[in-house]
Coordinates of C-alpha atoms in Angstrom, one line a residue:
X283 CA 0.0 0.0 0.0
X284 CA 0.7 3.5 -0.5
X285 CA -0.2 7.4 0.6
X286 CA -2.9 8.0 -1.4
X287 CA -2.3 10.8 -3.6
X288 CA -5.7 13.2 -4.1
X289 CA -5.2 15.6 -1.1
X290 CA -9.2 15.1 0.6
X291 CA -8.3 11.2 1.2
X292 CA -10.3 8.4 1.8
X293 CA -9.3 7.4 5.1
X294 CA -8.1 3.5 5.5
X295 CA -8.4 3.3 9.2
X296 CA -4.5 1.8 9.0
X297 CA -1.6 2.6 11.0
X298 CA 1.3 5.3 9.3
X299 CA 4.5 3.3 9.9
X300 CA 7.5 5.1 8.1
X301 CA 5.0 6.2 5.7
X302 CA 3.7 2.9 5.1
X303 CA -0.1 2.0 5.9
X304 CA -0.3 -1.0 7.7
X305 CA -3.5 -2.4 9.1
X306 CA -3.5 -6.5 10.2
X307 CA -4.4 -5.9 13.7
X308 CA -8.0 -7.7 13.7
X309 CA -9.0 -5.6 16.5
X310 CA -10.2 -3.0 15.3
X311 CA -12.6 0.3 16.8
X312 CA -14.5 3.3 15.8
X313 CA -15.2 7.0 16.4
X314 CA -18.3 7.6 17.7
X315 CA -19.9 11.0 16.9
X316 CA -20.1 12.9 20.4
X317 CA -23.8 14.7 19.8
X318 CA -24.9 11.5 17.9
X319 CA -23.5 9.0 20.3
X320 CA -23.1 6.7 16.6
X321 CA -20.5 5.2 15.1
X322 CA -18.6 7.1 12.2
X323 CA -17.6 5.1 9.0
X324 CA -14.4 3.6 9.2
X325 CA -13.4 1.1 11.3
X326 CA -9.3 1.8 12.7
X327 CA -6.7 -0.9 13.4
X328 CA -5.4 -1.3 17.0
X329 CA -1.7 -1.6 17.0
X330 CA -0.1 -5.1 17.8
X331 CA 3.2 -5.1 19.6
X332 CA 5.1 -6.1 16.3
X333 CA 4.0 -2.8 14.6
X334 CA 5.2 -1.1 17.7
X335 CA 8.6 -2.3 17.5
X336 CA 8.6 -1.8 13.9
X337 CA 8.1 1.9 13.8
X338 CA 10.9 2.2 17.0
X339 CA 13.3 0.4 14.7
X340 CA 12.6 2.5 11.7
X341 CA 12.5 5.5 13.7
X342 CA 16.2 4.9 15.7
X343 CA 17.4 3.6 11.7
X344 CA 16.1 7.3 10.9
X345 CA 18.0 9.2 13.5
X346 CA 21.6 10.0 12.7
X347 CA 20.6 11.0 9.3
X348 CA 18.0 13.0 10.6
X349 CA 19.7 14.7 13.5
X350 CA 22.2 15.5 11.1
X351 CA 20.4 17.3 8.9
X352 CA 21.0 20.7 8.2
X353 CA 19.0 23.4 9.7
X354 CA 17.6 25.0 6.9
X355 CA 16.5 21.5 5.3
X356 CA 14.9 20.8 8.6
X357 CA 13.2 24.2 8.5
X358 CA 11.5 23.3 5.5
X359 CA 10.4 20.2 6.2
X360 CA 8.4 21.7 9.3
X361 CA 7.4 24.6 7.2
X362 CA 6.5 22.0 4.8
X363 CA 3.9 19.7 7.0
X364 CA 2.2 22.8 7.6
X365 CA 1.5 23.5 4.2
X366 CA 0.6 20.2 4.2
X367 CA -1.9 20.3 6.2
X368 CA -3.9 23.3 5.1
X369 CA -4.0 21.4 1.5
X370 CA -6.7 18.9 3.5
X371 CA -8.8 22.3 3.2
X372 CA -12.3 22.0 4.9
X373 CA -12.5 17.3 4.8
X374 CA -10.0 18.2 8.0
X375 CA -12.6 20.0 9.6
X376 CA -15.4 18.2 8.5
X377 CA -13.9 14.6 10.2
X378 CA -12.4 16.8 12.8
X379 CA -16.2 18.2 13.8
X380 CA -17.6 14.6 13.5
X381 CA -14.9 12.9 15.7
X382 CA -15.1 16.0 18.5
X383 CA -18.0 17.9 18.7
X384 CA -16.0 21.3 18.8
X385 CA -17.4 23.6 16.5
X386 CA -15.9 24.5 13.0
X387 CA -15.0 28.2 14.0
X388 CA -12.7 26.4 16.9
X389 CA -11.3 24.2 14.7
X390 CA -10.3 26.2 12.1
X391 CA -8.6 28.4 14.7
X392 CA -6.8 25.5 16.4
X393 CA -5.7 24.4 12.8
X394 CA -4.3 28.2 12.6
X395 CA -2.3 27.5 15.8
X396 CA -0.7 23.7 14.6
X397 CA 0.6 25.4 11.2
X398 CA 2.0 28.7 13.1
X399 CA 3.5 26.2 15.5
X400 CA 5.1 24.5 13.1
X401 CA 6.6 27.6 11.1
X402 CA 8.0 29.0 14.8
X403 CA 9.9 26.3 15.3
X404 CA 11.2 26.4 11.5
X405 CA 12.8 29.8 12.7
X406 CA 14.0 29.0 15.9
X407 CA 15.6 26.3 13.9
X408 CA 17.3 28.8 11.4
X409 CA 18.0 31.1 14.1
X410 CA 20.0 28.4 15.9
X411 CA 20.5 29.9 19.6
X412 CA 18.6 27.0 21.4
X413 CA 21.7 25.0 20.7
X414 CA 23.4 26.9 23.6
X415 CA 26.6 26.5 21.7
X416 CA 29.4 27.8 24.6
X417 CA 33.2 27.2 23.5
X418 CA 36.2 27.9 26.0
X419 CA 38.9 28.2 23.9
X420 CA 42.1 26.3 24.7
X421 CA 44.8 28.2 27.3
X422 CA 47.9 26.5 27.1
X423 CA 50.2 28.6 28.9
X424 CA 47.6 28.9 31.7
X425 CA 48.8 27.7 35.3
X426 CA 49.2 25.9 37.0
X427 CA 47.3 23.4 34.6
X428 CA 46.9 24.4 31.1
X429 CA 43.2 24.3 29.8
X430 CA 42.0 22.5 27.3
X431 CA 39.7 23.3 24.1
X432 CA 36.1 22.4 25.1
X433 CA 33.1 23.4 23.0
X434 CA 29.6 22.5 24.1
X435 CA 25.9 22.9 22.1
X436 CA 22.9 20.7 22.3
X437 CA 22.0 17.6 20.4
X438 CA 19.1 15.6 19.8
X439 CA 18.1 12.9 22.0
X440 CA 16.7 10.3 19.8
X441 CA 13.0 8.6 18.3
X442 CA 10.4 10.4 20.7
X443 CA 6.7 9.0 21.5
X444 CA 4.1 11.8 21.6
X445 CA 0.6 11.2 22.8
X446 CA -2.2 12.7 21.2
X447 CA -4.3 14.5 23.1
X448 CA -8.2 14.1 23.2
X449 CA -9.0 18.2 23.8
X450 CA -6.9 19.7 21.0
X451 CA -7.1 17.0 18.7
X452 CA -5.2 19.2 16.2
X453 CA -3.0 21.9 18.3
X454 CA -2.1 19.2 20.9
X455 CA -2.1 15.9 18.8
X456 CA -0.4 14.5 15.8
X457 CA 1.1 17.3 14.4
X458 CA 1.0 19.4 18.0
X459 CA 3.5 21.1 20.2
X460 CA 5.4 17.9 21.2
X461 CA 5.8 16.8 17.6
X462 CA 6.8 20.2 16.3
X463 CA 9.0 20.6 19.0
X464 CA 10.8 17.0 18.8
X465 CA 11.2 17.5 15.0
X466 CA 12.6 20.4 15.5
X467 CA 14.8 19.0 17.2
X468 CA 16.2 16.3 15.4
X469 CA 14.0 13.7 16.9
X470 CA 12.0 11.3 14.7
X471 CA 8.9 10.9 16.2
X472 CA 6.4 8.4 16.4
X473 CA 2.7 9.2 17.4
X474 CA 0.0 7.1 19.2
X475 CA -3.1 9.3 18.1
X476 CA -5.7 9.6 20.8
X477 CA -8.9 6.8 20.2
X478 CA -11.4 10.0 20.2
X479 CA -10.2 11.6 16.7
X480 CA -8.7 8.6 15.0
X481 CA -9.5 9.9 11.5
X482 CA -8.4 13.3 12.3
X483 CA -4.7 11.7 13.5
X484 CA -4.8 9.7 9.8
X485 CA -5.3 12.6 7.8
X486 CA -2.7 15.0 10.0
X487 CA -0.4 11.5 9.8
X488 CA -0.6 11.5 6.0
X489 CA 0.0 15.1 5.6
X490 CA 3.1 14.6 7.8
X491 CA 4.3 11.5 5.7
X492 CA 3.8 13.3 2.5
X493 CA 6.2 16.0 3.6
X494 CA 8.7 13.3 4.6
X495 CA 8.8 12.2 1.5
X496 CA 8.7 15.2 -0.5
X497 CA 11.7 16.2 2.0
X498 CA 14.0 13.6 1.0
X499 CA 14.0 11.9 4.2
X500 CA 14.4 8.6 5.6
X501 CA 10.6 7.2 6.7
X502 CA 11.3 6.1 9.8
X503 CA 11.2 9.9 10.5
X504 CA 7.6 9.8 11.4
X505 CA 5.1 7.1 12.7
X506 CA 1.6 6.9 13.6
X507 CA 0.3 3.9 15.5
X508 CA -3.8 4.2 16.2
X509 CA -5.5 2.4 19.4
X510 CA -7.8 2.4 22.0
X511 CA -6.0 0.1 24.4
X512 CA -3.5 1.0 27.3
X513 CA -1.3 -1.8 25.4
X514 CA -0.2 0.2 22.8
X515 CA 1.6 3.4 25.0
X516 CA 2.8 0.6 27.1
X517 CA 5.1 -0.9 24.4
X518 CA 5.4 2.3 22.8
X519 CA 7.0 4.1 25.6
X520 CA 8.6 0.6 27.3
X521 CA 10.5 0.4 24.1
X522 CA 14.2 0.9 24.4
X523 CA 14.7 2.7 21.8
X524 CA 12.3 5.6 22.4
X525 CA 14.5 8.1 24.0
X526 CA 11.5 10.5 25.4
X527 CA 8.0 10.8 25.9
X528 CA 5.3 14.1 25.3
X529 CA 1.9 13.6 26.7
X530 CA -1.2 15.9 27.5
X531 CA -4.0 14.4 29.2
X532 CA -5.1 13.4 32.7
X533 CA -3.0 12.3 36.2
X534 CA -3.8 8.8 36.0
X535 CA -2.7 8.5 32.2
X536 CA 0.3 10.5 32.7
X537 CA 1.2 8.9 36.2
X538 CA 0.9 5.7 34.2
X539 CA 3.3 6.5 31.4
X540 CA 5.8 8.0 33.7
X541 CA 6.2 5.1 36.1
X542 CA 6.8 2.5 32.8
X543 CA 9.7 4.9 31.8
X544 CA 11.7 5.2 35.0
X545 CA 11.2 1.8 35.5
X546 CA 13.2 1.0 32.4
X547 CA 16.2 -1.3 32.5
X548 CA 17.1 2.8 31.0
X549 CA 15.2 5.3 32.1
X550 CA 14.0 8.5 30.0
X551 CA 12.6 12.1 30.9
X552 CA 8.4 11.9 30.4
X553 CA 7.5 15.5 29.8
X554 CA 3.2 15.1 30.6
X555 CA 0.9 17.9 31.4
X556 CA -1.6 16.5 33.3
X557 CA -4.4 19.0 34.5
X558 CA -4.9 21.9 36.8
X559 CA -7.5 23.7 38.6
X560 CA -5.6 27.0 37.7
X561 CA -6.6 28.9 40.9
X562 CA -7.8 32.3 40.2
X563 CA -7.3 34.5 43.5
X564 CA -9.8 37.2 43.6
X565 CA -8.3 40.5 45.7
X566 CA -10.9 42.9 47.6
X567 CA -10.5 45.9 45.3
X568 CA -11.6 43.4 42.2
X569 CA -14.3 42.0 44.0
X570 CA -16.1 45.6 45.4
X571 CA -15.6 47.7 41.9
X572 CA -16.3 45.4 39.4
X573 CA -18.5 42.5 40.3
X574 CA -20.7 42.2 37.3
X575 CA -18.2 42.1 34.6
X576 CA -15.6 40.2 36.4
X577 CA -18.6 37.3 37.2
X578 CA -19.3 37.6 33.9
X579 CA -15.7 37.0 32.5
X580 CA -15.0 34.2 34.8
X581 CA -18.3 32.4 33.5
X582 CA -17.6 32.6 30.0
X583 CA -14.2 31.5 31.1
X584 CA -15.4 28.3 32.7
X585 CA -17.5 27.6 29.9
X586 CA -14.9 27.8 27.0
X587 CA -15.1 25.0 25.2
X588 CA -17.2 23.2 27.3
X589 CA -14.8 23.9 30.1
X590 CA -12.2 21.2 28.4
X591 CA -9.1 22.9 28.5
X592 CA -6.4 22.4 30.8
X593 CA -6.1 26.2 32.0
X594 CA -9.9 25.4 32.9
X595 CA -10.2 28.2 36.4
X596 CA -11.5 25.0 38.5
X597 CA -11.1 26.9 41.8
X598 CA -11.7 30.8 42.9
X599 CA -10.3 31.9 45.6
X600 CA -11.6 35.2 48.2
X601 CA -12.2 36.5 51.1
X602 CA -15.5 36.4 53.0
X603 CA -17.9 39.4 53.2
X604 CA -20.7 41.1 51.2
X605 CA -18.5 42.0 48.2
X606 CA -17.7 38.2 47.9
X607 CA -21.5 37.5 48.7
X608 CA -22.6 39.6 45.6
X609 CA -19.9 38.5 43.5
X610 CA -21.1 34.6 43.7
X611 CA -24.5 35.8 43.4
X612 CA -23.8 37.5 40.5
X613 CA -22.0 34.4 39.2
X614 CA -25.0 32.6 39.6
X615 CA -26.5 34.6 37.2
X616 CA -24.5 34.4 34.7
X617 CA -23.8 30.5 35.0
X618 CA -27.3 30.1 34.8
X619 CA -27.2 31.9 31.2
X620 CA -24.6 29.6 29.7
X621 CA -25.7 27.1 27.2
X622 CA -25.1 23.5 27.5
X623 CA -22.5 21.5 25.3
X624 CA -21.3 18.2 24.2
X625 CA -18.1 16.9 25.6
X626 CA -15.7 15.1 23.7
X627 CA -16.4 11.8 24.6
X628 CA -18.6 9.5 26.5
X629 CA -15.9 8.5 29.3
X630 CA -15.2 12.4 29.6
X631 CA -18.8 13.0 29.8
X632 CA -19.1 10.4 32.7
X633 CA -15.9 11.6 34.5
X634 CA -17.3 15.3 34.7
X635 CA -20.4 13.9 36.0
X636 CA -19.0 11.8 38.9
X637 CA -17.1 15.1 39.6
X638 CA -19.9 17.5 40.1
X639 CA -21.3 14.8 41.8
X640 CA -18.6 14.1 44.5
X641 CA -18.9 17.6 45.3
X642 CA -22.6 17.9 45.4
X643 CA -22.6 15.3 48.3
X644 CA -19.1 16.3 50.1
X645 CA -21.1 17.6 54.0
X646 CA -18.5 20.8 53.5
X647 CA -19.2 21.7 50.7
X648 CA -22.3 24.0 49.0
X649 CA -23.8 24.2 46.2
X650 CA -24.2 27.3 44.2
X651 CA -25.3 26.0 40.3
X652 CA -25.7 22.9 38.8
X653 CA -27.6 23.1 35.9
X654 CA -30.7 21.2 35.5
X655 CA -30.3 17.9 33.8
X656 CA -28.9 18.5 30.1
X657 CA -29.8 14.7 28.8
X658 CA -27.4 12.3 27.8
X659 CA -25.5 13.8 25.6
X660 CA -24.6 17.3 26.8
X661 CA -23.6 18.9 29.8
X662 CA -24.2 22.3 31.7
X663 CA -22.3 24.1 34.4
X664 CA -21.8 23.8 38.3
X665 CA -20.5 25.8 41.0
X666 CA -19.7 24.7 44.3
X667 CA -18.3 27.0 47.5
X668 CA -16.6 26.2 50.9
X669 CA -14.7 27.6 53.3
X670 CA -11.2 28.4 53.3
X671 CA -11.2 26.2 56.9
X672 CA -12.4 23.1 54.7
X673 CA -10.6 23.3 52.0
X674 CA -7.3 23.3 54.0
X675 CA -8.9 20.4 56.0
X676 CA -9.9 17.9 52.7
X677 CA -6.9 17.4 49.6
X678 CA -9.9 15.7 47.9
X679 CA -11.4 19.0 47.3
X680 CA -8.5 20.4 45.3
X681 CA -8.6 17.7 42.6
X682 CA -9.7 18.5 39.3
X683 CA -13.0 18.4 37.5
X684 CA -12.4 18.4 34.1
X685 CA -15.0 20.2 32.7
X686 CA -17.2 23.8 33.4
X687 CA -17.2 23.1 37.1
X688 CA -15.8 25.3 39.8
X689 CA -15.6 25.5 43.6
X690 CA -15.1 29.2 45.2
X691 CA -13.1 29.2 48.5
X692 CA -14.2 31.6 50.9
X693 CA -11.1 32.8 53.7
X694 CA -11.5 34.7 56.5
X695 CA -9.0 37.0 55.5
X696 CA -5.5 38.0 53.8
X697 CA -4.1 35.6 56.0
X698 CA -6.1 32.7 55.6
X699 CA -5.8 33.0 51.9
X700 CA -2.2 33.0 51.6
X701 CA -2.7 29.4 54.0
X702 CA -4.7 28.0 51.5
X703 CA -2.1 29.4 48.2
X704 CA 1.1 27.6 50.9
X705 CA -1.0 24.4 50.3
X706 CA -1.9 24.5 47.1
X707 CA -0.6 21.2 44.7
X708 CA 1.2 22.6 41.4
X709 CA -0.6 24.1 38.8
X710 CA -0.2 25.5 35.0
X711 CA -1.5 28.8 35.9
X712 CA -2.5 31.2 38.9
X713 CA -4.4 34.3 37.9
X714 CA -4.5 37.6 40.3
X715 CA -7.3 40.4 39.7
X716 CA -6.8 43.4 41.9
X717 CA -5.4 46.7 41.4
X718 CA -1.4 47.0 40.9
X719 CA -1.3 48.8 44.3
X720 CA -2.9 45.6 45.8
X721 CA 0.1 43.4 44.0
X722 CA 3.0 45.4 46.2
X723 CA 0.8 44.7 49.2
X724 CA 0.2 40.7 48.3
X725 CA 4.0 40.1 47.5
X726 CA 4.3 37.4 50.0
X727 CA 0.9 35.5 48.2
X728 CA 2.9 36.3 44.4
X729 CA 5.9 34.8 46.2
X730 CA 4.0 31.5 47.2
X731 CA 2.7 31.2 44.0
X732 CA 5.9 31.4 41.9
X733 CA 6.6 28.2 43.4
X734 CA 3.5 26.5 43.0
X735 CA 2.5 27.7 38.9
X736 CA 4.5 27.7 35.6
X737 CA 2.7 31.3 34.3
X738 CA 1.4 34.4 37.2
X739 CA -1.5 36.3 35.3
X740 CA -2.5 39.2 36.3
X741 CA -6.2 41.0 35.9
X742 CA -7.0 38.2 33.3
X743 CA -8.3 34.6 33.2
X744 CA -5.9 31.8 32.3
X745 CA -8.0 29.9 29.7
X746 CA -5.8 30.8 26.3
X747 CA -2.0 29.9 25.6
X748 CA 0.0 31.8 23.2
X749 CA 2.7 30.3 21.3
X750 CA 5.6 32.5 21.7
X751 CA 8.7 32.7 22.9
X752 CA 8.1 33.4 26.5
X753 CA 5.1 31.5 27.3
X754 CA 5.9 28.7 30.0
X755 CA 3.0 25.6 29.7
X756 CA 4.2 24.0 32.5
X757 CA 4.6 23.2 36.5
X758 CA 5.1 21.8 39.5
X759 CA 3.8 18.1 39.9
X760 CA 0.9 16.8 39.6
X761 CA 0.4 19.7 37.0
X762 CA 3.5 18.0 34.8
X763 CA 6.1 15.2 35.2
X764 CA 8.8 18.1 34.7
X765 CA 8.9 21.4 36.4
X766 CA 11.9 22.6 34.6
X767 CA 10.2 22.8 31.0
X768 CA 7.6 24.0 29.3
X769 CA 5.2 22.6 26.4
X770 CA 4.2 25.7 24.6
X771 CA 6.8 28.2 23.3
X772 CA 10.0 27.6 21.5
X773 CA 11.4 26.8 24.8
X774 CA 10.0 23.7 24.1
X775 CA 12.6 22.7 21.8
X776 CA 15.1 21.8 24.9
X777 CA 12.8 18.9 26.1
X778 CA 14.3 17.0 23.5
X779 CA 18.0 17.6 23.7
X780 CA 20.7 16.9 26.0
X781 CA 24.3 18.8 26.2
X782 CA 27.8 17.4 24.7
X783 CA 30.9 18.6 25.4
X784 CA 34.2 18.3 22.3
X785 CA 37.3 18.5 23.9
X786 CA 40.4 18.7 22.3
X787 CA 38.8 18.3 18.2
X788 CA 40.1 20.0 15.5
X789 CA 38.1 21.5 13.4
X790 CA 37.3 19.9 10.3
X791 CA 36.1 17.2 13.4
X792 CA 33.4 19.8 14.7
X793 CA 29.7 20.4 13.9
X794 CA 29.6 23.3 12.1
X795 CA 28.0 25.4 14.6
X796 CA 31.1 25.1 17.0
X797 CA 33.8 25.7 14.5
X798 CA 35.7 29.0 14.8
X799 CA 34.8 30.8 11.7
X800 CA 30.9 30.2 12.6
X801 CA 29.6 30.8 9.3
X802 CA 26.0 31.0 10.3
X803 CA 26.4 34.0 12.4
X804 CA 24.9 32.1 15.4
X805 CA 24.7 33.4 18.7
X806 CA 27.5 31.5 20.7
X807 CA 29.1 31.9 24.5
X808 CA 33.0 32.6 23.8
X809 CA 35.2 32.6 26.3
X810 CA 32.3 33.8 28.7
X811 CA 31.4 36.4 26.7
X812 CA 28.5 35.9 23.9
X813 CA 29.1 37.0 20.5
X814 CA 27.9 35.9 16.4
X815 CA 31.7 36.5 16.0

């Protein structure tokens, strides 16, 4: 078999393995259409542990000539995929619509993001600086020891696995951050596209492949392996010659994948995201001066996409009085105005409702909304409050719901908040509303929550991530597996590199980004002092 050629393809339902389909798994699943609850044509293949092994072969056969690849050729090739992708045109979106339920609008925006991902990374791949080239230039008169010539930049690691997510099944999935970022790299990367969107993954797998090819490059570059089972990631990431793993999606998945790899005979770095309640802290001059319009931007917060995103504000934090009295009133209002919507999936759907309903029966804790009964299909919002005292009493209560739910923590005072921030889990985000006065007077709550975030916001809610070079996606367990990085932004590029020092090479021996006459210009530590020199 081959790609097929017309770009709106017929999808096959088979695995991408070096650009091969391959589909002789006899267990097989579907798609089921989230507002429909039926199945969508085309039945997918799940992937046996042969195929598994087979992509990790081709993929570490891929990776010297890969990694070695110049940096403009790799430039194109990501710039390439992205073209790529827009030439599905609206069939993306269509299948995309079918698989998820998000609406067309969102999609074509999330699409938007994925190709713009892609082309950032092309130029922080021509620019060249995250290499961190450093060179100490030999000193052979120095005493008492002479020092040798050591030169330093950062390679690629080696065939990553990336997991698809299931709530950005474009920006987050196939062709996503992780994949982007690993490519960039000089990883080959293969992809275990999430069970919700598996025609979505095919069509973003074959756009990838096509580039591949059209590149020059050697298949094993890029796999996609579909399934529904926990067996596949298991081999996928237990597979010793996957070198790294990316992964968005929930604690217990992530958890999962994490304990496999560090239980390797060698262990390697898991870089998973894996939820937040993103605690949005709500100081006295917000709450008095501008109840209406901050109640209202915090509902149509929660209820962004159905409240599936993972800078969701699960949890609102003030103090107690008759400002914070009208301010959940006037919540109320506004929740109540909100329009049900589908989730992605029927296990979603059934994990938001045992959420609500944990809190709707926890003895300290009080309802404020839950809308009335939306049917089987869709979903409306909730809101829950308790004290600050109970809150600090019951870790339970600081899990997340993933969906338009949120509890509101009430403290006695300044004090009693920053208790309740000091034993706060990690999270992606922590958002601040008050007046800049306010923030000089709250330092020691902005110091508490540097420690427990990845990104501080100020006077705005968290739900919306921009690509660029100084956004940080990331935080302190259980929000991720690895505090130190981030999975939006170009930083995202280190995840999948590691550091190695030349000592002692001549020249005509050194990557061209370390030799003297540094013909790219690139931005490189000299002698401690940086310089394009």
């Amino acid at each position: 078999m081959s790609l097929p050629k017309e770009k709106h393809m017929t999808l096959s339902g088979a695995h991408l393995i070096a650009g091969q389909p391959a589909a002789a798994a006899t267990n097989q699943f579907s798609a089921t259409n989230p507002v429909t609850g039926l199945a969508l044509p085309v039945r997918f293949a799940e992937a046996s542990a042969e195929e598994v092994a087979r992509a990790c072969q081709l993929a570490e056969a891929a990776f010297p000539a890969y990694a070695a690849l110049a940096p403009e050729k790799r430039a194109d090739f990501l710039e390439a995929i992205a073209d790529e992708i827009m030439t599905l045109g609206d069939a993306l979106i269509e299948r995309c619509t079918a698989e998820t339920a998000l609406p067309a609008a969102r999609l074509t925006g999330e699409r938007g993001r994925t190709v713009n991902q892609l082309r950032l990374f092309a130029r922080v791949v021509r620019e060249g600086s995250w290499q961190d080239l450093r060179i100490d230039p030999a000193q052979p008169d120095r005493q008492p020891f002479p020092r040798p010539d050591l030169r330093q930049m950062q390679i690629p690691l080696g065939p990553v696995a990336v997991f698809g997510a299931s709530n950005f099944p474009l920006a987050f999935s196939v062709a996503g951050g992780d994949t982007a970022s690993a490519l960039a790299a000089g990883c080959p990367v293969i992809v275990k596209a999430h069970p919700l969107h598996p025609g979505t993954s095919e069509m973003i797998g074959v756009a990838i492949s096509r580039a591949v090819v059209a590149a020059g490059l050697p298949g094993g570059v890029f796999s996609l392996l579909q399934g529904r089972t926990n067996d596949v990631g298991a081999a996928l990431v237990q597979d010793p010659r996957i070198t790294a793993v990316g992964f968005t999606g929930s604690l217990r998945g992530g958890k999962a994948l994490y304990d496999l790899a560090v239980r390797r005979d060698t262990p390697i770095p898991v870089f998973a995201e894996m939820g937040s309640v993103n605690p949005v802290f709500l100081l006295p001059s917000a709450v008095g001066a501008g109840t209406e319009a901050l109640a209202a931007g915090l509902a149509n917060s929660l209820n962004l996409g159905v409240g599936q995103f993972c800078t969701n504000p699960g949890l609102v934090l003030l103090q107690e009085g008759e400002a914070g009295d009208r301010f959940v009133a006037s919540l109320a209002n506004h929740l109540r105005e909100c329009a049900p919507g589908t989730m992605l999936g029927a296990g979603i759907h059934h994990a938001y409702e045992s959420g609500v309903a944990r809190l709707a029966d926890h003895p300290q804790v009080d309802q404020v909304l839950i809308a009335d009964d939306q049917g089987e299909r869709q979903v409306g919002t909730a809101a829950f409050t308790t004290s600050a005292t109970n809150f600090l009493a019951d870790h339970s209560l600081e899990e997340e719901v993933f969906g338009p739910a949120t509890l509101i923590v009430r403290a006695a005072d300044e004090a009693e908040l920053l208790q309740v921030a000091s034993h706060l889990h990690g999270h992606l985000t922590a958002s601040l509303f008050g007046s800049p006065e306010e923030l000089e007077a709250h330092r020691g709550l902005i110091t508490v929550l540097t420690r427990k975030v990845g990104r501080l916001i100020f006077n705005a809610f968290p739900t919306g991530v921009e690509v660029s070079d100084a956004m940080v996606h990331g935080g302190p367990y259980p929000a991720t597996t690895a505090v130190q990085s981030t999975s939006v932004g170009t930083a995202a590029i280190r995840r999948f590199s590691r550091p190695v020092c030349y000592q002692g090479f001549p020249q005509a021996a050194l990557p061209a980004a370390l030799r003297d006459e540094n013909p790219g210009g690139l931005l490189r530590m000299v002698d401690g002092e940086w310089s394009r020199k």
